[in-house]
Amino acid sequence: MALDPPRRSLLAAGAAGAAALLAGCSGSRDPAAQRAQAERAAPARRLRQSAARQSAALLGRYDATTAAHPALAGPLAALRGSVAAHLRAVGGRERAGEPPSVPAVPADAVAALVAAERRTADARTRALGDAPPELARLLASLAAAGGVHVYLLGELDVAGLAPDEGGSDG
């Protein structure tokens, strides 16, 4: 059954009105409200940028560790991939920079990764109180993943790996 023209017009007007109401809820033209929203967004932006720097530094540590100890590249690949995904989740990008120093002994290099993962997870946990809800959920997830990384790195059997080529400790 076809709708008569006045009924179609009413439906179209109702849909347009609903769209206008929804659009009105998403933003305000009031300058004071816009300033307040920008002020709330600035701390969140800083927290997100800080999380991106932390993830980029952690990713750099993974890369430096696998460069110094090629035998660790395979066992660390999944964790490195996870850290790269975390970096993308907070809007960061991989960046070249001065690589961190890596201990010459593979077990010590893994211990340095454990410490870096723990520091990063702790920093993200501390940031939760200052983060808006959506970012807090992301930071909590990243901190939890960092805790899992700490556990998995602790379970890594470094002694069972083949000696590094060009051997630092052999």
Short mmCIF file of C-alpha atoms in Angstrom, two decimals:
data_model
loop_
_atom_site.label_atom_id
_atom_site.label_comp_id
_atom_site.label_asym_id
_atom_site.label_seq_id
_atom_site.Cartn_x
_atom_site.Cartn_y
_atom_site.Cartn_z
CA MET A 1 0.00 0.00 0.00
CA ALA A 2 1.43 3.35 -1.07
CA LEU A 3 1.84 6.15 1.43
CA ASP A 4 -0.07 9.28 0.55
CA PRO A 5 2.04 12.44 0.02
CA PRO A 6 1.15 14.19 3.32
CA ARG A 7 2.14 11.09 5.30
CA ARG A 8 5.49 10.84 3.46
CA SER A 9 6.11 14.50 4.17
CA LEU A 10 5.43 13.95 7.86
CA LEU A 11 7.81 10.98 7.98
CA ALA A 12 10.54 12.94 6.16
CA ALA A 13 10.07 15.92 8.47
CA GLY A 14 10.19 13.63 11.51
CA ALA A 15 13.41 12.01 10.30
CA ALA A 16 14.96 15.41 9.61
CA GLY A 17 13.92 16.64 13.05
CA ALA A 18 15.41 13.58 14.74
CA ALA A 19 18.65 14.07 12.82
CA ALA A 20 18.76 17.72 13.88
CA LEU A 21 18.22 16.76 17.52
CA LEU A 22 20.98 14.16 17.37
CA ALA A 23 23.35 16.61 15.71
CA GLY A 24 22.51 19.17 18.38
CA CYS A 25 23.48 16.71 21.12
CA SER A 26 26.93 16.05 19.70
CA GLY A 27 28.26 19.56 19.78
CA SER A 28 27.51 23.03 20.98
CA ARG A 29 27.86 26.36 19.26
CA ASP A 30 28.25 28.06 22.63
CA PRO A 31 31.87 29.32 22.81
CA ALA A 32 32.07 28.74 26.57
CA ALA A 33 30.91 25.13 26.15
CA GLN A 34 33.40 24.62 23.33
CA ARG A 35 36.24 26.01 25.51
CA ALA A 36 35.22 23.72 28.37
CA GLN A 37 35.18 20.73 26.02
CA ALA A 38 38.62 21.67 24.66
CA GLU A 39 39.97 22.02 28.20
CA ARG A 40 38.70 18.52 29.05
CA ALA A 41 40.20 17.14 25.83
CA ALA A 42 43.68 18.61 26.40
CA PRO A 43 44.58 16.37 29.37
CA ALA A 44 43.27 13.32 27.50
CA ARG A 45 45.38 14.27 24.49
CA ARG A 46 48.46 14.61 26.72
CA LEU A 47 47.78 11.22 28.33
CA ARG A 48 47.37 9.62 24.91
CA GLN A 49 50.61 11.24 23.68
CA SER A 50 52.41 10.05 26.79
CA ALA A 51 51.10 6.50 26.24
CA ALA A 52 52.30 6.70 22.62
CA ARG A 53 55.79 7.78 23.74
CA GLN A 54 55.89 4.93 26.27
CA SER A 55 54.85 2.38 23.65
CA ALA A 56 57.34 3.75 21.12
CA ALA A 57 60.15 3.54 23.70
CA LEU A 58 59.13 0.00 24.61
CA LEU A 59 59.02 -0.99 20.96
CA GLY A 60 62.49 0.51 20.53
CA ARG A 61 63.72 -1.61 23.43
CA TYR A 62 62.31 -4.77 21.81
CA ASP A 63 63.97 -3.86 18.51
CA ALA A 64 67.32 -3.07 20.15
CA THR A 65 67.18 -6.31 22.13
CA THR A 66 66.52 -8.46 19.06
CA ALA A 67 69.23 -6.61 17.14
CA ALA A 68 71.74 -7.27 19.92
CA HIS A 69 70.56 -10.86 20.48
CA PRO A 70 69.18 -12.35 17.23
CA ALA A 71 68.34 -15.63 18.99
CA LEU A 72 65.68 -13.70 20.95
CA ALA A 73 63.92 -12.43 17.80
CA GLY A 74 61.66 -15.47 17.47
CA PRO A 75 60.62 -15.76 21.10
CA LEU A 76 60.00 -11.99 21.34
CA ALA A 77 58.16 -11.60 18.01
CA ALA A 78 54.63 -11.95 19.37
CA LEU A 79 55.26 -9.60 22.30
CA ARG A 80 56.89 -7.06 19.99
CA GLY A 81 53.85 -7.30 17.70
CA SER A 82 51.57 -6.70 20.64
CA VAL A 83 53.53 -3.60 21.67
CA ALA A 84 53.33 -2.32 18.07
CA ALA A 85 49.55 -2.82 18.19
CA HIS A 86 49.40 -0.90 21.48
CA LEU A 87 51.31 1.95 19.85
CA ARG A 88 48.77 2.09 17.02
CA ALA A 89 45.88 1.90 19.52
CA VAL A 90 47.02 5.10 21.23
CA GLY A 91 47.59 6.83 17.91
CA GLY A 92 51.37 6.68 17.90
CA ARG A 93 53.81 5.74 15.19
CA GLU A 94 57.06 3.85 15.17
CA ARG A 95 59.90 6.29 15.22
CA ALA A 96 63.58 6.01 14.70
CA GLY A 97 65.66 7.29 17.53
CA GLU A 98 68.68 6.49 19.59
CA PRO A 99 68.29 2.82 20.51
CA PRO A 100 68.56 2.02 24.19
CA SER A 101 71.61 0.20 25.41
CA VAL A 102 71.09 -3.54 25.72
CA PRO A 103 72.92 -5.74 28.21
CA ALA A 104 75.43 -8.12 26.61
CA VAL A 105 74.02 -11.21 28.32
CA PRO A 106 70.68 -12.36 26.82
CA ALA A 107 69.14 -13.10 30.24
CA ASP A 108 70.02 -9.58 31.37
CA ALA A 109 68.55 -8.16 28.16
CA VAL A 110 65.29 -9.96 28.87
CA ALA A 111 65.39 -8.69 32.46
CA ALA A 112 65.73 -5.15 31.06
CA LEU A 113 62.63 -5.79 28.92
CA VAL A 114 60.76 -7.02 32.00
CA ALA A 115 61.69 -3.83 33.85
CA ALA A 116 60.63 -1.65 30.90
CA GLU A 117 57.30 -3.48 30.56
CA ARG A 118 56.69 -3.15 34.31
CA ARG A 119 57.49 0.60 34.31
CA THR A 120 55.19 1.15 31.34
CA ALA A 121 52.32 -0.83 32.89
CA ASP A 122 52.75 1.02 36.20
CA ALA A 123 52.72 4.43 34.46
CA ARG A 124 49.53 3.52 32.63
CA THR A 125 47.90 2.37 35.85
CA ARG A 126 48.83 5.65 37.56
CA ALA A 127 47.31 7.61 34.63
CA LEU A 128 43.89 5.96 35.00
CA GLY A 129 42.62 8.48 37.55
CA ASP A 130 43.24 11.41 35.21
CA ALA A 131 41.88 9.78 32.06
CA PRO A 132 38.36 10.16 30.69
CA PRO A 133 36.41 6.87 30.68
CA GLU A 134 37.17 5.73 27.13
CA LEU A 135 40.89 6.40 27.46
CA ALA A 136 40.93 4.91 30.97
CA ARG A 137 39.54 1.65 29.58
CA LEU A 138 42.23 1.61 26.89
CA LEU A 139 45.02 2.38 29.36
CA ALA A 140 43.73 -0.28 31.76
CA SER A 141 43.76 -2.83 28.94
CA LEU A 142 47.28 -1.83 27.92
CA ALA A 143 48.48 -2.00 31.54
CA ALA A 144 46.97 -5.46 31.90
CA ALA A 145 48.65 -6.58 28.67
CA GLY A 146 51.94 -5.21 30.01
CA GLY A 147 51.47 -7.33 33.13
CA VAL A 148 50.98 -10.38 30.94
CA HIS A 149 54.13 -9.47 29.01
CA VAL A 150 56.06 -9.30 32.29
CA TYR A 151 54.83 -12.79 33.16
CA LEU A 152 55.59 -14.24 29.72
CA LEU A 153 59.06 -12.70 29.62
CA GLY A 154 59.72 -14.21 33.03
CA GLU A 155 58.79 -17.63 31.65
CA LEU A 156 61.12 -17.31 28.65
CA ASP A 157 63.86 -19.95 28.70
CA VAL A 158 66.80 -17.83 27.63
CA ALA A 159 69.30 -20.52 28.55
CA GLY A 160 67.73 -22.88 26.00
CA LEU A 161 68.28 -20.49 23.09
CA ALA A 162 71.04 -20.86 20.53
CA PRO A 163 74.04 -18.64 21.22
CA ASP A 164 74.03 -15.21 19.54
CA GLU A 165 75.86 -14.97 16.27
CA GLY A 166 78.83 -12.71 16.58
CA GLY A 167 78.51 -13.74 20.22
CA SER A 168 78.44 -11.30 23.01
CA ASP A 169 78.39 -13.97 25.69
CA GLY A 170 77.80 -17.06 23.70
#
